PDB file of C-alpha atoms and ligand atoms in Angstrom:
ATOM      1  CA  UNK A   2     -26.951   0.542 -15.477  1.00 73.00           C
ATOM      2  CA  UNK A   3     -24.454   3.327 -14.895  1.00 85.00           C
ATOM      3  CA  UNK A   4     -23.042   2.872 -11.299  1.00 92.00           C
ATOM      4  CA  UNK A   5     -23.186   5.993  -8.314  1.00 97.00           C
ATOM      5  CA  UNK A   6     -19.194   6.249  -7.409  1.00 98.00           C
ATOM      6  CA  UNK A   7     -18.752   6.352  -3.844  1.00 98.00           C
ATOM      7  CA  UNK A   8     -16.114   7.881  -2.045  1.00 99.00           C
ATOM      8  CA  UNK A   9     -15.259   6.558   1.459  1.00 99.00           C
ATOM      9  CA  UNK A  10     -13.636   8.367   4.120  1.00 99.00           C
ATOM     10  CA  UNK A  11     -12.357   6.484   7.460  1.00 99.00           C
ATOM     11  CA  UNK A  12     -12.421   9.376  10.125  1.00 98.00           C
ATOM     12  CA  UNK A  13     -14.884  11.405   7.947  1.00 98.00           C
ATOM     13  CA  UNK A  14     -16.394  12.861  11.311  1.00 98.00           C
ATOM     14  CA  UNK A  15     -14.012  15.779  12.440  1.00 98.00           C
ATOM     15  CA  UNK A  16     -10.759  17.210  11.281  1.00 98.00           C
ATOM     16  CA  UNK A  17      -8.996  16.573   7.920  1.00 98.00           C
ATOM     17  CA  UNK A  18     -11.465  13.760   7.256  1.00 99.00           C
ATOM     18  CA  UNK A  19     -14.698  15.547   7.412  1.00 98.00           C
ATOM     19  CA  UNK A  20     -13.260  18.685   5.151  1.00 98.00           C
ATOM     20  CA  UNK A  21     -12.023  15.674   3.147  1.00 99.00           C
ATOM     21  CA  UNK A  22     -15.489  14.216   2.895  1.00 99.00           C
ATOM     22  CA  UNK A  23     -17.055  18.022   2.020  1.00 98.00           C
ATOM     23  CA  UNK A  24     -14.464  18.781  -0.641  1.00 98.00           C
ATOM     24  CA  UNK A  25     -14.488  15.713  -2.266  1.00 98.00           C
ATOM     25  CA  UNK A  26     -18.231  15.755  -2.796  1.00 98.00           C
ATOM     26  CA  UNK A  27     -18.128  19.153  -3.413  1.00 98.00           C
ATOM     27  CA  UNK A  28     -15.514  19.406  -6.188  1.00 98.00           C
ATOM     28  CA  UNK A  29     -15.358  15.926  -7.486  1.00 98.00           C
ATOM     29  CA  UNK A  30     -19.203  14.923  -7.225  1.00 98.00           C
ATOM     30  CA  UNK A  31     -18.964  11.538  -5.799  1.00 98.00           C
ATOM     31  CA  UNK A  32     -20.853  10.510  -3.160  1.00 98.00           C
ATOM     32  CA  UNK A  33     -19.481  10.197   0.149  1.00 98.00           C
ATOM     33  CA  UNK A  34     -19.327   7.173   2.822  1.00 98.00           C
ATOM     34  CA  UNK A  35     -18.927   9.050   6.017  1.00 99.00           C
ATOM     35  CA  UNK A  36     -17.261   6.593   8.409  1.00 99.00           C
ATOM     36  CA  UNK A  37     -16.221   7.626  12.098  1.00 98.00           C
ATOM     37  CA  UNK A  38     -15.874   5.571  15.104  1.00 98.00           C
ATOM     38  CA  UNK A  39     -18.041   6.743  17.941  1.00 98.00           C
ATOM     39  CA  UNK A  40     -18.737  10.238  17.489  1.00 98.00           C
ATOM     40  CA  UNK A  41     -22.101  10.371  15.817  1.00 98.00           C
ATOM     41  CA  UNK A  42     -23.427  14.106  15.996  1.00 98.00           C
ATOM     42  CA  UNK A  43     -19.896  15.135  14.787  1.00 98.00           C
ATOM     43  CA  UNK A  44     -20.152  12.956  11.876  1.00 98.00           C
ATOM     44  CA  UNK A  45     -23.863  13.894  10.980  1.00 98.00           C
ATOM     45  CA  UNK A  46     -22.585  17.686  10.944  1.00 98.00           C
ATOM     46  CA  UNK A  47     -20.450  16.584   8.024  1.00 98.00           C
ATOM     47  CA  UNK A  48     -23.429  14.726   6.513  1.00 98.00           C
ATOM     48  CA  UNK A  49     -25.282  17.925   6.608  1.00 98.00           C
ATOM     49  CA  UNK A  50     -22.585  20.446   5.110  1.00 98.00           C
ATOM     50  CA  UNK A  51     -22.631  18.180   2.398  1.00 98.00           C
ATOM     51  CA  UNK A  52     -26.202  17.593   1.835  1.00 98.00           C
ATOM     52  CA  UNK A  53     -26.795  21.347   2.111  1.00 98.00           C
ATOM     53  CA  UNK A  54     -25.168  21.974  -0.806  1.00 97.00           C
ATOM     54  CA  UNK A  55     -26.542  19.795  -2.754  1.00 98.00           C
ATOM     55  CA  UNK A  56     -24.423  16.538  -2.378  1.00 98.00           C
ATOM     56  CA  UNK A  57     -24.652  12.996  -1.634  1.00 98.00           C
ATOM     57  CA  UNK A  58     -23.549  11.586   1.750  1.00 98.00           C
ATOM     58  CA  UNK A  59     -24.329   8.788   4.081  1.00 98.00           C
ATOM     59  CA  UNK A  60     -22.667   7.364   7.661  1.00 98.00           C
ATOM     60  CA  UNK A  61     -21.459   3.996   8.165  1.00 98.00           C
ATOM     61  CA  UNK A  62     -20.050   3.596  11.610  1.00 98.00           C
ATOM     62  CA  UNK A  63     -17.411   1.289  12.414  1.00 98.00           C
ATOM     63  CA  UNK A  64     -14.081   0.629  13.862  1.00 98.00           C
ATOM     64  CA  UNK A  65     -11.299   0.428  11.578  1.00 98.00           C
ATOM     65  CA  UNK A  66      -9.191  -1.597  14.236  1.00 97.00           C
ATOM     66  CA  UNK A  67     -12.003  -4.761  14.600  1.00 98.00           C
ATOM     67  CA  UNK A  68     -11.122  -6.463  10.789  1.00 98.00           C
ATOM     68  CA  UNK A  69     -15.251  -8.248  11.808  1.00 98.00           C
ATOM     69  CA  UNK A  70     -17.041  -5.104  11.855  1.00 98.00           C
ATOM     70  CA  UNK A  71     -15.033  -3.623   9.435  1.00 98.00           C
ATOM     71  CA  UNK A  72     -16.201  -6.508   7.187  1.00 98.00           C
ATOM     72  CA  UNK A  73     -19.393  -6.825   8.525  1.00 98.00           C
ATOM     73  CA  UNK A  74     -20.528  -3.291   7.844  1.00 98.00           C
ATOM     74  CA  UNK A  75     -19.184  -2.636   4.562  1.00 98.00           C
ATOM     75  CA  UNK A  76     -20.461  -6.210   3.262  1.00 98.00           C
ATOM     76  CA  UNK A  77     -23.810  -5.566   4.327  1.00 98.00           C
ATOM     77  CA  UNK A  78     -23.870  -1.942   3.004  1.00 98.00           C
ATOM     78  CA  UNK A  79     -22.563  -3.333  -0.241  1.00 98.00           C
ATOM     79  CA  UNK A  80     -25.292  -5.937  -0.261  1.00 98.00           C
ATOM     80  CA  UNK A  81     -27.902  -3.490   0.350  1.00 98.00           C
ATOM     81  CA  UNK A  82     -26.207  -1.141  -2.456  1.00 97.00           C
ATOM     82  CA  UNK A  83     -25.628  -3.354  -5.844  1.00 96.00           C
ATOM     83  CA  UNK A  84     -25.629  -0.142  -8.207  1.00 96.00           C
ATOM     84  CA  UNK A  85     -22.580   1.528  -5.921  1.00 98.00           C
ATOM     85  CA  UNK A  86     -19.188   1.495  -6.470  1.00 97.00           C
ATOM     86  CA  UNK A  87     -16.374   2.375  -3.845  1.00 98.00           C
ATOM     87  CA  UNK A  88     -13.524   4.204  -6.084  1.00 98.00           C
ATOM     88  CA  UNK A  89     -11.957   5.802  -4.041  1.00 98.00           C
ATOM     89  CA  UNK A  90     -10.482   4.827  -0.566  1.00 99.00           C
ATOM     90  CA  UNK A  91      -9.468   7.792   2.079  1.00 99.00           C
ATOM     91  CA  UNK A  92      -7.621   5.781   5.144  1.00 99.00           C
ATOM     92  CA  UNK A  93      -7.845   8.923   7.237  1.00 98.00           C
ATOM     93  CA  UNK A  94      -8.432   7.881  10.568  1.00 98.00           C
ATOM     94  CA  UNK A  95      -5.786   7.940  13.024  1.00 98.00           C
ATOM     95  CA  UNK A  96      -5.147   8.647  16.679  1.00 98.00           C
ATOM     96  CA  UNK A  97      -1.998   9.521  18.806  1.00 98.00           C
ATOM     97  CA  UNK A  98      -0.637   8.058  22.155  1.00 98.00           C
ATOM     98  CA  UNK A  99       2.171  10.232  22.839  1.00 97.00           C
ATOM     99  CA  UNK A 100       5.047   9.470  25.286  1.00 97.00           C
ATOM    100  CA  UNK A 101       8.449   8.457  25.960  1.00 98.00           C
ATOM    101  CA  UNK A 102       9.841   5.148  24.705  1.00 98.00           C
ATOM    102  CA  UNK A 103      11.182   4.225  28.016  1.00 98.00           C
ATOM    103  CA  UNK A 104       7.280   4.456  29.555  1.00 98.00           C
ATOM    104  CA  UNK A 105       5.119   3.724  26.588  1.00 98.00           C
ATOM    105  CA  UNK A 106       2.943   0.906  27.586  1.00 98.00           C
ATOM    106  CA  UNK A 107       2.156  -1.923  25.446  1.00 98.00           C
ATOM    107  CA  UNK A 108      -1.291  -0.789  24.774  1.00 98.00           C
ATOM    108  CA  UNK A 109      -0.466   2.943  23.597  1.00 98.00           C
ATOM    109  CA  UNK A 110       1.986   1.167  21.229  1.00 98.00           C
ATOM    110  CA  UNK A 111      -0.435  -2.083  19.900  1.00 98.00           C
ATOM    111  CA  UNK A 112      -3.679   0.821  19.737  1.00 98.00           C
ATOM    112  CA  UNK A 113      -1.630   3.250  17.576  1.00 98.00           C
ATOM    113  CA  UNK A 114      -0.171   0.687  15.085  1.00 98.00           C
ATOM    114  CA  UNK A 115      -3.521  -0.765  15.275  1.00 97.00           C
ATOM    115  CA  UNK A 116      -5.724   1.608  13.904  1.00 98.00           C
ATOM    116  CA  UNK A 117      -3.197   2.975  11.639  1.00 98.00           C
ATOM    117  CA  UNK A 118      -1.852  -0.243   9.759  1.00 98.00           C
ATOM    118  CA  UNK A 119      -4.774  -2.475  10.358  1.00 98.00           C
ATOM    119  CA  UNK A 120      -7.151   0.487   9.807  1.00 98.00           C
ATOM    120  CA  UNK A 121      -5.500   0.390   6.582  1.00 98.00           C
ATOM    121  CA  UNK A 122      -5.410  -3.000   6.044  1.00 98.00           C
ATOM    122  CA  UNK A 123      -8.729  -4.142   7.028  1.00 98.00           C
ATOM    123  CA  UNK A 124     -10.652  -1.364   4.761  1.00 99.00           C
ATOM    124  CA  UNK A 125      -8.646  -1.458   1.680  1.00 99.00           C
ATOM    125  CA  UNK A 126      -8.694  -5.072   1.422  1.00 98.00           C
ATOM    126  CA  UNK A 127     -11.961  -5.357   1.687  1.00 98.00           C
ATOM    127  CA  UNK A 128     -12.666  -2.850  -1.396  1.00 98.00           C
ATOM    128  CA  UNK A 129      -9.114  -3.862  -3.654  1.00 98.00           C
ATOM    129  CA  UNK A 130     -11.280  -6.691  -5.552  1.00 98.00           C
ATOM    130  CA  UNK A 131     -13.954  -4.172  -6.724  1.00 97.00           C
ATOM    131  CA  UNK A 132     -11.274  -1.347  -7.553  1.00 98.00           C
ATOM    132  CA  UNK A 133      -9.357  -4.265  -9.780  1.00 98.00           C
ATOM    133  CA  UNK A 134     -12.643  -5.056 -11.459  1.00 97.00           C
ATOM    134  CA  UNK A 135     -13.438  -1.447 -12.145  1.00 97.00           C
ATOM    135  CA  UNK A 136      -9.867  -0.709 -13.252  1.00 97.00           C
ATOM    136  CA  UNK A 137      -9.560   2.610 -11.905  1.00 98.00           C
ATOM    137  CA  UNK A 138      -9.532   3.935  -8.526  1.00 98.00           C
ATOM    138  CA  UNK A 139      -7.729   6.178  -5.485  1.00 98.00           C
ATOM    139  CA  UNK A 140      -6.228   5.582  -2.577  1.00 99.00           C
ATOM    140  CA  UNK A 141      -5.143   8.138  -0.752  1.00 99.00           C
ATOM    141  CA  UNK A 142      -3.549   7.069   2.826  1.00 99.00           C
ATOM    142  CA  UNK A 143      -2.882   9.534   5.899  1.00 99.00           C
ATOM    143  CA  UNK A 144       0.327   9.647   7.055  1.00 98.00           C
ATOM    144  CA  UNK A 145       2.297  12.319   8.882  1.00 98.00           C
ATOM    145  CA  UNK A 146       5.973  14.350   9.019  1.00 98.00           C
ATOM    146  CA  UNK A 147       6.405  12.244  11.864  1.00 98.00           C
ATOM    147  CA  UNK A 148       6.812   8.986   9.210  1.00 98.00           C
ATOM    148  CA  UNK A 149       9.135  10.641   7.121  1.00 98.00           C
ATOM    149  CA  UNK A 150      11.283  11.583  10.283  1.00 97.00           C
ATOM    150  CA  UNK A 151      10.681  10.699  13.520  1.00 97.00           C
ATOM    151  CA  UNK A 152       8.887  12.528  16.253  1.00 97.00           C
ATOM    152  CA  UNK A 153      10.209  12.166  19.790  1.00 97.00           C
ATOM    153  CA  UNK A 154       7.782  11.224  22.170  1.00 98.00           C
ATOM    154  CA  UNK A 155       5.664   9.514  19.221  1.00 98.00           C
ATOM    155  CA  UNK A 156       7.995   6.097  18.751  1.00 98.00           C
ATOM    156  CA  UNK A 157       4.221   4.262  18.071  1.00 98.00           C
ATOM    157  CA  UNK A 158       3.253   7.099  15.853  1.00 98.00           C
ATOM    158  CA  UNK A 159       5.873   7.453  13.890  1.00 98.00           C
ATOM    159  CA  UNK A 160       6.027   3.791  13.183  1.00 98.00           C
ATOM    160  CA  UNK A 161       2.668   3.399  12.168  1.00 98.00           C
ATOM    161  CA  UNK A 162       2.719   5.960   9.910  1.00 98.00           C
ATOM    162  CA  UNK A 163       6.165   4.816   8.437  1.00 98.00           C
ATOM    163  CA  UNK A 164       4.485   1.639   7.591  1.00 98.00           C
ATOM    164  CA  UNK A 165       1.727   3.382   6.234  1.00 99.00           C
ATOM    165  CA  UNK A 166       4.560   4.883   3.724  1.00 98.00           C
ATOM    166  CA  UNK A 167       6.006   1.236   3.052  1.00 98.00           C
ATOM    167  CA  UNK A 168       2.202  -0.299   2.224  1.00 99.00           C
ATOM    168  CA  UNK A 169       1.513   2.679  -0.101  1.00 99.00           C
ATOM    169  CA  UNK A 170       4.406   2.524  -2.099  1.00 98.00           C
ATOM    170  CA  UNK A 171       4.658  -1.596  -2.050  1.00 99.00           C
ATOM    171  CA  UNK A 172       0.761  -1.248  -3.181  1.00 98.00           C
ATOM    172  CA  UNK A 173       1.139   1.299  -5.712  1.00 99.00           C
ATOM    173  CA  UNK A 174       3.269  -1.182  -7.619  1.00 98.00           C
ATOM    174  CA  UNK A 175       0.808  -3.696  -7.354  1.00 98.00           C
ATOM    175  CA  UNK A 176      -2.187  -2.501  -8.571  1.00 98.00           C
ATOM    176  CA  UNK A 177      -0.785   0.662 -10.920  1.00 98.00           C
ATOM    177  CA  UNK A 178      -1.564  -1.719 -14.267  1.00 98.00           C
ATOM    178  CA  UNK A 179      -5.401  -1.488 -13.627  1.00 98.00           C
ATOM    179  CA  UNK A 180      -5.395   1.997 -13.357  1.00 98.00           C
ATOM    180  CA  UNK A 181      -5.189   2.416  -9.367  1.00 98.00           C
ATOM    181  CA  UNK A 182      -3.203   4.762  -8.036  1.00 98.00           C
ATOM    182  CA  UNK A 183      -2.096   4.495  -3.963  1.00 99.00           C
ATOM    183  CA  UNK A 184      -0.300   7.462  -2.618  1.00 99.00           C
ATOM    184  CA  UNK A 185       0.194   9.406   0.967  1.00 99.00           C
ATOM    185  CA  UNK A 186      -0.247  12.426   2.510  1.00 99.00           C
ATOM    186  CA  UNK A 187       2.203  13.633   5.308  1.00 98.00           C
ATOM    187  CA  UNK A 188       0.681  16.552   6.972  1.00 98.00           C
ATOM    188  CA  UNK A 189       2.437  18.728   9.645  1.00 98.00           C
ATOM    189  CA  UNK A 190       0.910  20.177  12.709  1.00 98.00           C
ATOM    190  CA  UNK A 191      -2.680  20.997  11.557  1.00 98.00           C
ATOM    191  CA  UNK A 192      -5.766  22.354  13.314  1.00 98.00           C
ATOM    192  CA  UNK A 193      -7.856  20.371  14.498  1.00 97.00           C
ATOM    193  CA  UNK A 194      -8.911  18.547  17.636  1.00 96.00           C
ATOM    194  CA  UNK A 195      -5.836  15.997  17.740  1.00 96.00           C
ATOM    195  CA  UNK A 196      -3.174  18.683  18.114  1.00 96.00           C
ATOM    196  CA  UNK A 197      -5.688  21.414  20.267  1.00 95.00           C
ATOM    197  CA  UNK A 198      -3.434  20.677  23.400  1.00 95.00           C
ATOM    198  CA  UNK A 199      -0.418  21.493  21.599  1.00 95.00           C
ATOM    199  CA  UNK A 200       1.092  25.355  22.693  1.00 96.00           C
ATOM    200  CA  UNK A 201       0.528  26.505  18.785  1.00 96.00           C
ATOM    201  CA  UNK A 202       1.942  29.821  19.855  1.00 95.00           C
ATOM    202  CA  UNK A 203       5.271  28.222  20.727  1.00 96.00           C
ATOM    203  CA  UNK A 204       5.484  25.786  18.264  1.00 96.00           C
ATOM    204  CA  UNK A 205       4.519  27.558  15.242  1.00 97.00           C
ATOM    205  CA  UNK A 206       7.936  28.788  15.334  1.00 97.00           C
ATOM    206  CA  UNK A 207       9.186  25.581  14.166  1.00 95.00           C
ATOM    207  CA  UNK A 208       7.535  25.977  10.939  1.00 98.00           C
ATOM    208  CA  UNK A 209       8.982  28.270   8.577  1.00 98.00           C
ATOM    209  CA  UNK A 210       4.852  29.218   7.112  1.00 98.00           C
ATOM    210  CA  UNK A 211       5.153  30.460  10.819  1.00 98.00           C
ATOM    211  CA  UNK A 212       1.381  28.900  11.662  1.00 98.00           C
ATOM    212  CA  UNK A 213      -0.602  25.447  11.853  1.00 98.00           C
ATOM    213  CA  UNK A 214      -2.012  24.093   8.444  1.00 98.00           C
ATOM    214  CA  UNK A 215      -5.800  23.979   8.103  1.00 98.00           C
ATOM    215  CA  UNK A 216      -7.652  21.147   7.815  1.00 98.00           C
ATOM    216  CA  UNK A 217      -8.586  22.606   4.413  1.00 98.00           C
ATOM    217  CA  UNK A 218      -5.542  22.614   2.791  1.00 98.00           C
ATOM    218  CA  UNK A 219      -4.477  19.051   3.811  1.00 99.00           C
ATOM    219  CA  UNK A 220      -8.115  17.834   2.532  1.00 99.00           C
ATOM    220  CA  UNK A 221      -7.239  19.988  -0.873  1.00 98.00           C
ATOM    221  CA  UNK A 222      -4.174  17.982  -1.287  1.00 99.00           C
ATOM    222  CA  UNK A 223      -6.259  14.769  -0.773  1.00 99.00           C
ATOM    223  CA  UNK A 224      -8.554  15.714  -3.066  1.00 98.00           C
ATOM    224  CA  UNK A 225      -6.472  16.819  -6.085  1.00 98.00           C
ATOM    225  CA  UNK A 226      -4.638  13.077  -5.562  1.00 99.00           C
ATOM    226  CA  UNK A 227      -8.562  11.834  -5.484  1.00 98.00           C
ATOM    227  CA  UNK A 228      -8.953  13.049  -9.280  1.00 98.00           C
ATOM    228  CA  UNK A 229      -8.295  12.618 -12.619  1.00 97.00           C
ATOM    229  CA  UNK A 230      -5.652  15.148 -12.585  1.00 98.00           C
ATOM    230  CA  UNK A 231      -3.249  13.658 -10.458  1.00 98.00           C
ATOM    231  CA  UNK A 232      -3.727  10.181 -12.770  1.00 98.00           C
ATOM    232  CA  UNK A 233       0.470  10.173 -13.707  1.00 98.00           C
ATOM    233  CA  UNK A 234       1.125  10.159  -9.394  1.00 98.00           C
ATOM    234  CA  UNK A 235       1.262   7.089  -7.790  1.00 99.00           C
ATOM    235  CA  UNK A 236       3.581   5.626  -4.958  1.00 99.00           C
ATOM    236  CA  UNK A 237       3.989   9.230  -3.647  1.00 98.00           C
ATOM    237  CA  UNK A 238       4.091  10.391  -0.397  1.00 98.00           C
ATOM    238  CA  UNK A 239       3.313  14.485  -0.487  1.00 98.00           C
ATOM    239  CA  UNK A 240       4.387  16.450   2.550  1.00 98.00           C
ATOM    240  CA  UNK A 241       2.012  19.228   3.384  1.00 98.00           C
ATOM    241  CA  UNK A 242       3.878  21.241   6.754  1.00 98.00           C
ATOM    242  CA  UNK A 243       4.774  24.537   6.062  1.00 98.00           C
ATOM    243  CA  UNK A 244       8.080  23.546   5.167  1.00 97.00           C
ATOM    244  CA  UNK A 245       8.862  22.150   8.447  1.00 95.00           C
ATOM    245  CA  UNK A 246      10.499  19.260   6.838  1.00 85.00           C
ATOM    246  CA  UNK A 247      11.171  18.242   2.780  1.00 75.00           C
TER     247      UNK A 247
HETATM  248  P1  LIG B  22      -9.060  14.164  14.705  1.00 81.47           P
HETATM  249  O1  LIG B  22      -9.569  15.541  14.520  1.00 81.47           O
HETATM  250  O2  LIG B  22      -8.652  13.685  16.055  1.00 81.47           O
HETATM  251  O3  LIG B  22     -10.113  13.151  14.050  1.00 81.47           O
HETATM  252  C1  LIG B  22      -9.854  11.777  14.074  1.00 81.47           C
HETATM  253  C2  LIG B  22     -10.900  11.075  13.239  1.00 81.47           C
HETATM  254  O4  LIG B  22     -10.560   9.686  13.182  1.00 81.47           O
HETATM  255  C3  LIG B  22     -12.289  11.165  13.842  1.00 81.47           C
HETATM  256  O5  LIG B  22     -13.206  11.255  12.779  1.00 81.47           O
HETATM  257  C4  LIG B  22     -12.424   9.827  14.574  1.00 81.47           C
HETATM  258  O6  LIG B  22     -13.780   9.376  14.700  1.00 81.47           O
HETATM  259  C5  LIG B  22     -11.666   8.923  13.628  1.00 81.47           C
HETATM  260  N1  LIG B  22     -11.186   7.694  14.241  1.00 81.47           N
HETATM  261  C6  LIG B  22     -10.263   7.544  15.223  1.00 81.47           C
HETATM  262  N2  LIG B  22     -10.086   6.250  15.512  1.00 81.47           N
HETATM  263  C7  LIG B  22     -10.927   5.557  14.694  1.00 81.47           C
HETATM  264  C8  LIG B  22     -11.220   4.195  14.532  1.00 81.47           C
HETATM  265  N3  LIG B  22     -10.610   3.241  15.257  1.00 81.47           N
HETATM  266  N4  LIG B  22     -12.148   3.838  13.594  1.00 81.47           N
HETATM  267  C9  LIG B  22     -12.781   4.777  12.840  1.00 81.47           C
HETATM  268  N5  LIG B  22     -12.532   6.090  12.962  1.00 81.47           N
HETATM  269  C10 LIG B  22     -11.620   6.478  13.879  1.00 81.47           C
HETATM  270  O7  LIG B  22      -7.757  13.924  13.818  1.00 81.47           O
HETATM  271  P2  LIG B  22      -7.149  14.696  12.551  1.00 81.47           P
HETATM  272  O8  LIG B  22      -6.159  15.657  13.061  1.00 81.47           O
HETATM  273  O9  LIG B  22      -8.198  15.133  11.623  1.00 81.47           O
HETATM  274  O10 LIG B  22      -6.316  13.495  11.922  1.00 81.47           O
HETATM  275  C11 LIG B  22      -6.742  12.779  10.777  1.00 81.47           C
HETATM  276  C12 LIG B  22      -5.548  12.002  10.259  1.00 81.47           C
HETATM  277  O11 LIG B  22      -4.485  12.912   9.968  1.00 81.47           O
HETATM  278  C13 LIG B  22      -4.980  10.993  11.259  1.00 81.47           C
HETATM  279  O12 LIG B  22      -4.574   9.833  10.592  1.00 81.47           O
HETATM  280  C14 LIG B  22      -3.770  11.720  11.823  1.00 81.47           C
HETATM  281  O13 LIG B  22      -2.805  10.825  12.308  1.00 81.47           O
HETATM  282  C15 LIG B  22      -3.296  12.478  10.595  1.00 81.47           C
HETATM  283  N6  LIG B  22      -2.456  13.640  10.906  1.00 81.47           N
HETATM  284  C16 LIG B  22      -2.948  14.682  11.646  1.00 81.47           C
HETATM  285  C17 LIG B  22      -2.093  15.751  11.917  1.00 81.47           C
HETATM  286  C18 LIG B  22      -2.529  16.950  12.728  1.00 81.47           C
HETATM  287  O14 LIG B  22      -1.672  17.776  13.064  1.00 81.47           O
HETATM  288  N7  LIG B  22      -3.792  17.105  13.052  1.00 81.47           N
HETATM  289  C19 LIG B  22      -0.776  15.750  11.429  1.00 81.47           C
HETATM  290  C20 LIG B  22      -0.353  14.662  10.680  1.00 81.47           C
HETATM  291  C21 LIG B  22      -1.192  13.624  10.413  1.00 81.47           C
HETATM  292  P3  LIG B  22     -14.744   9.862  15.930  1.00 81.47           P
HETATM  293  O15 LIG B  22     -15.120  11.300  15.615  1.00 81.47           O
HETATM  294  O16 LIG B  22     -15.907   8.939  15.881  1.00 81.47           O
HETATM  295  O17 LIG B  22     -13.924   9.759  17.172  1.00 81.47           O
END
């Protein structure tokens, strides 16, 4: 029996994840494993836009940071669905702690490298096995401008998503025989609600597109690495920030 392909999106609730989670079920027809953390009514708003139109879509809470209920949940929802197949992996969710090195305390630093990198970790291990066995799949990480350069102010941020680079491109190598390909995404400032404090007005000036990306274009980018089409890229980080930085 033909297997339903699953996408899953970590941080499919708001932001870049949840137009991640509408485009990818929109334009490449898989069905779509809605995670989020804690927000629940945002994250059934993206179940809806999708099932509105037609598509497939489903929530599975956890946190990416606790490696047990990361486990626990996707075990159990594998368990309860033998004809699915995870193929592709979105490791979107992220948060920021920003301040200066000299006061960062040790929990801002451990939280942001924690959901980042073990976020990463703890989903994509749990899923390599059956992406090996199917020999083909995506993985498309979330990283950031401030991992290709440094941000001031985000010392935690910019390492986590720095090692995000270093696990995608050490992956990529490791799996690209069977088919799987493992590249990043480095968005600039974007709209959503993680940057809705930020004085756009001023800052947009840094950006030579002279405005914030949407949410939309970074999930467009996601999805075109999610396909078929982008099956010669692996390894790859893409920036996507108005030409803030190449
Ligand atoms: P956002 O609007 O703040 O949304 C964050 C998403 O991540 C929410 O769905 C949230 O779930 C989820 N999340 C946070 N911690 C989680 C955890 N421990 N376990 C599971 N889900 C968790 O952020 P965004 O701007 O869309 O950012 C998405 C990604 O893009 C992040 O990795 C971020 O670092 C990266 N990025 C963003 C920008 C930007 O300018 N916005 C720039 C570069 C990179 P709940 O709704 O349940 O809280």
């Amino acid at each position: 029996m033909k297997k339903t392909k699953y996408a899953l999106v970590t941080g499919g609730s708001r932001g870049i994840g949840r137009e991640t989670c509408i485009k990818i079920a929109e334009e490449l027809g898989y069905a779509v494993l809605i995670n989020y953390q804690s927000n629940q009514a945002a994250a059934e708003e993206t179940l809806k836009a999708i099932t509105d139109k037609g598509g497939k879509a489903e929530l599975l809470q956890f946190d990416v940071n606790n490696a047990e209920g990361v486990n626990s949940k996707l075990n159990e929802w594998k368990d309860a669905n033998p004809d699915a197949l995870i193929e592709v992996i979105v490791n979107n969710a992220g948060i920021t702690r920003d301040g200066l090195m000299m006061w960062m305390e040790e929990e801002d630093w451990q939280k942001v490298l924690n959901t980042t990198l073990n976020g990463f970790y703890n989903v994509t291990r749990n899923l390599i096995q059956d992406l090996l066995k199917n020999r083909y799949g995506r993985i498309i990480n979330v990283a950031s401008v401030s991992g290709m350069k440094g941000t001031p102010g985000q010392v935690n941020y910019s390492a986590a998503k720095a090692g995000l680079i270093g696990a995608t491109k050490a992956l990529a190598q490791e799996i690209a025989k069977r088919n799987i390909t493992v590249n990043a995404v480095a968005p600039g400032f974007i709209e959503t609600d993680m940057t809705q404090d930020l004085d756009q007005s001023q800052l947009k000036n840094l950006v030579p597109l002279n405005r914030f990306g949407k949410a939309e274009e970074v999930a467009d980018l996601i999805c075109f690495l999610a396909s078929p089409k982008a099956s010669y890229i692996t390894g790859e980080t893409i920036n996507i920030n108005g030409g803030i930085y190449a």
